[in-house]
């Protein structure tokens, strides 16, 4: 089993920045792909960004390209999401997810483990 715990969410004004962190524990050697998803009220959960095991490949939703950056530190079992130039439409609960194999999938059913989520609210 793998446990994922997110942190770093909060309230920020439009144009501001936040950095989300996700700490993994347990059978972390089994993790391949790490991803950040988000879910706004009344909407489906969507992939925001994903990163491969060694960080050589990344994938972003079109809506966040150029504004968000995903990174991981395997030595610390951490994955990060640096969010800049935030917009009100980025408001959502953000979830960290882990998959035991690649490639970087966009659908939730391809991920085996999930964190509890952290709220990001962007005010206009």
mmCIF file of C-alpha atoms in Angstrom:
data_model
loop_
_atom_site.group_PDB
_atom_site.id
_atom_site.type_symbol
_atom_site.label_atom_id
_atom_site.label_comp_id
_atom_site.label_asym_id
_atom_site.label_seq_id
_atom_site.Cartn_x
_atom_site.Cartn_y
_atom_site.Cartn_z
ATOM 1 C CA UNK A 1 0.000 0.000 0.000
ATOM 2 C CA UNK A 2 0.965 3.596 -0.591
ATOM 3 C CA UNK A 3 -0.212 6.548 1.443
ATOM 4 C CA UNK A 4 -0.339 10.045 -0.035
ATOM 5 C CA UNK A 5 -0.732 13.253 1.961
ATOM 6 C CA UNK A 6 -1.151 16.628 0.277
ATOM 7 C CA UNK A 7 -0.376 20.026 1.753
ATOM 8 C CA UNK A 8 -0.017 23.619 0.647
ATOM 9 C CA UNK A 9 -3.525 24.530 -0.403
ATOM 10 C CA UNK A 10 -5.206 27.743 0.652
ATOM 11 C CA UNK A 11 -6.769 31.010 -0.417
ATOM 12 C CA UNK A 12 -4.925 33.223 -2.875
ATOM 13 C CA UNK A 13 -5.790 36.201 -5.030
ATOM 14 C CA UNK A 14 -5.891 35.934 -8.787
ATOM 15 C CA UNK A 15 -2.398 36.256 -10.216
ATOM 16 C CA UNK A 16 -0.839 34.766 -7.124
ATOM 17 C CA UNK A 17 1.089 31.561 -6.604
ATOM 18 C CA UNK A 18 0.869 28.428 -4.491
ATOM 19 C CA UNK A 19 3.003 25.343 -4.147
ATOM 20 C CA UNK A 20 1.333 22.045 -3.404
ATOM 21 C CA UNK A 21 3.290 19.182 -1.905
ATOM 22 C CA UNK A 22 2.489 15.487 -1.725
ATOM 23 C CA UNK A 23 4.320 13.140 0.616
ATOM 24 C CA UNK A 24 4.288 9.449 -0.235
ATOM 25 C CA UNK A 25 4.902 6.647 2.239
ATOM 26 C CA UNK A 26 4.600 2.889 2.334
ATOM 27 C CA UNK A 27 5.521 0.841 -0.723
ATOM 28 C CA UNK A 28 6.880 3.841 -2.582
ATOM 29 C CA UNK A 29 9.170 1.673 -4.703
ATOM 30 C CA UNK A 30 6.035 0.516 -6.514
ATOM 31 C CA UNK A 31 5.142 4.016 -7.690
ATOM 32 C CA UNK A 32 5.772 4.891 -11.317
ATOM 33 C CA UNK A 33 3.652 7.827 -12.403
ATOM 34 C CA UNK A 34 2.608 10.616 -10.051
ATOM 35 C CA UNK A 35 -0.149 13.008 -10.881
ATOM 36 C CA UNK A 36 -2.104 15.975 -9.635
ATOM 37 C CA UNK A 37 -5.823 16.007 -10.313
ATOM 38 C CA UNK A 38 -8.424 18.591 -9.396
ATOM 39 C CA UNK A 39 -12.153 18.572 -8.951
ATOM 40 C CA UNK A 40 -14.346 21.645 -8.866
ATOM 41 C CA UNK A 41 -17.928 21.521 -7.577
ATOM 42 C CA UNK A 42 -20.208 19.867 -10.099
ATOM 43 C CA UNK A 43 -17.341 18.867 -12.367
ATOM 44 C CA UNK A 44 -15.458 15.680 -13.001
ATOM 45 C CA UNK A 45 -12.027 15.080 -11.588
ATOM 46 C CA UNK A 46 -9.427 16.036 -14.194
ATOM 47 C CA UNK A 47 -5.698 15.550 -14.595
ATOM 48 C CA UNK A 48 -3.806 18.786 -14.046
ATOM 49 C CA UNK A 49 -0.278 17.434 -14.398
ATOM 50 C CA UNK A 50 1.557 14.129 -14.375
ATOM 51 C CA UNK A 51 5.182 13.080 -14.157
ATOM 52 C CA UNK A 52 6.981 9.854 -14.959
ATOM 53 C CA UNK A 53 9.086 7.828 -12.528
ATOM 54 C CA UNK A 54 12.377 9.604 -13.244
ATOM 55 C CA UNK A 55 10.807 12.936 -14.074
ATOM 56 C CA UNK A 56 11.831 12.739 -17.712
ATOM 57 C CA UNK A 57 8.280 13.024 -18.999
ATOM 58 C CA UNK A 58 5.544 15.379 -17.917
ATOM 59 C CA UNK A 59 2.029 16.041 -19.073
ATOM 60 C CA UNK A 60 -0.191 19.040 -18.449
ATOM 61 C CA UNK A 61 -3.781 20.016 -19.014
ATOM 62 C CA UNK A 62 -4.013 22.679 -21.700
ATOM 63 C CA UNK A 63 -5.588 25.056 -19.208
ATOM 64 C CA UNK A 64 -2.488 25.119 -16.992
ATOM 65 C CA UNK A 65 0.356 24.899 -19.497
ATOM 66 C CA UNK A 66 2.864 27.661 -18.903
ATOM 67 C CA UNK A 67 1.479 28.372 -15.434
ATOM 68 C CA UNK A 68 1.909 25.113 -13.473
ATOM 69 C CA UNK A 69 5.003 22.981 -13.054
ATOM 70 C CA UNK A 70 5.100 19.462 -11.650
ATOM 71 C CA UNK A 71 8.264 18.011 -10.138
ATOM 72 C CA UNK A 72 9.243 15.089 -7.947
ATOM 73 C CA UNK A 73 12.047 14.208 -5.551
ATOM 74 C CA UNK A 74 12.251 10.428 -5.370
ATOM 75 C CA UNK A 75 14.861 10.515 -2.608
ATOM 76 C CA UNK A 76 12.328 12.288 -0.396
ATOM 77 C CA UNK A 77 9.260 10.549 -1.830
ATOM 78 C CA UNK A 78 7.748 13.915 -2.654
ATOM 79 C CA UNK A 79 5.920 15.401 -5.616
ATOM 80 C CA UNK A 80 5.203 19.086 -6.029
ATOM 81 C CA UNK A 81 2.921 21.312 -8.061
ATOM 82 C CA UNK A 82 4.082 24.892 -8.449
ATOM 83 C CA UNK A 83 1.127 27.011 -9.496
ATOM 84 C CA UNK A 84 1.623 30.540 -10.782
ATOM 85 C CA UNK A 85 -0.630 33.204 -12.269
ATOM 86 C CA UNK A 86 -3.591 31.535 -10.621
ATOM 87 C CA UNK A 87 -7.071 32.207 -11.936
ATOM 88 C CA UNK A 88 -10.477 31.891 -10.263
ATOM 89 C CA UNK A 89 -11.206 28.916 -12.523
ATOM 90 C CA UNK A 90 -8.320 27.064 -10.854
ATOM 91 C CA UNK A 91 -10.429 26.865 -7.689
ATOM 92 C CA UNK A 92 -10.899 23.204 -6.818
ATOM 93 C CA UNK A 93 -9.867 20.419 -4.505
ATOM 94 C CA UNK A 94 -6.491 19.191 -5.659
ATOM 95 C CA UNK A 95 -5.606 15.518 -5.294
ATOM 96 C CA UNK A 96 -2.287 13.732 -5.468
ATOM 97 C CA UNK A 97 -2.386 10.360 -7.189
ATOM 98 C CA UNK A 98 0.039 7.526 -7.865
ATOM 99 C CA UNK A 99 0.084 4.776 -10.455
ATOM 100 C CA UNK A 100 2.105 1.593 -10.433
ATOM 101 C CA UNK A 101 2.864 1.789 -14.139
ATOM 102 C CA UNK A 102 3.072 4.276 -16.972
ATOM 103 C CA UNK A 103 2.479 6.067 -19.273
ATOM 104 C CA UNK A 104 1.040 9.228 -17.761
ATOM 105 C CA UNK A 105 -2.671 8.578 -17.906
ATOM 106 C CA UNK A 106 -5.371 11.214 -17.817
ATOM 107 C CA UNK A 107 -8.173 9.083 -16.381
ATOM 108 C CA UNK A 108 -8.701 8.452 -12.696
ATOM 109 C CA UNK A 109 -9.100 4.696 -13.101
ATOM 110 C CA UNK A 110 -5.463 4.377 -14.150
ATOM 111 C CA UNK A 111 -4.263 5.563 -10.733
ATOM 112 C CA UNK A 112 -4.027 3.184 -7.809
ATOM 113 C CA UNK A 113 -3.584 5.495 -4.835
ATOM 114 C CA UNK A 114 -5.064 8.842 -3.864
ATOM 115 C CA UNK A 115 -4.544 11.472 -1.230
ATOM 116 C CA UNK A 116 -7.351 13.109 0.700
ATOM 117 C CA UNK A 117 -7.173 16.352 -1.272
ATOM 118 C CA UNK A 118 -6.340 19.953 -0.457
ATOM 119 C CA UNK A 119 -8.540 22.952 -1.223
ATOM 120 C CA UNK A 120 -7.258 25.721 -3.480
ATOM 121 C CA UNK A 121 -9.401 28.830 -3.698
ATOM 122 C CA UNK A 122 -8.519 31.693 -6.016
ATOM 123 C CA UNK A 123 -10.376 34.940 -5.452
ATOM 124 C CA UNK A 124 -10.941 37.481 -8.189
#
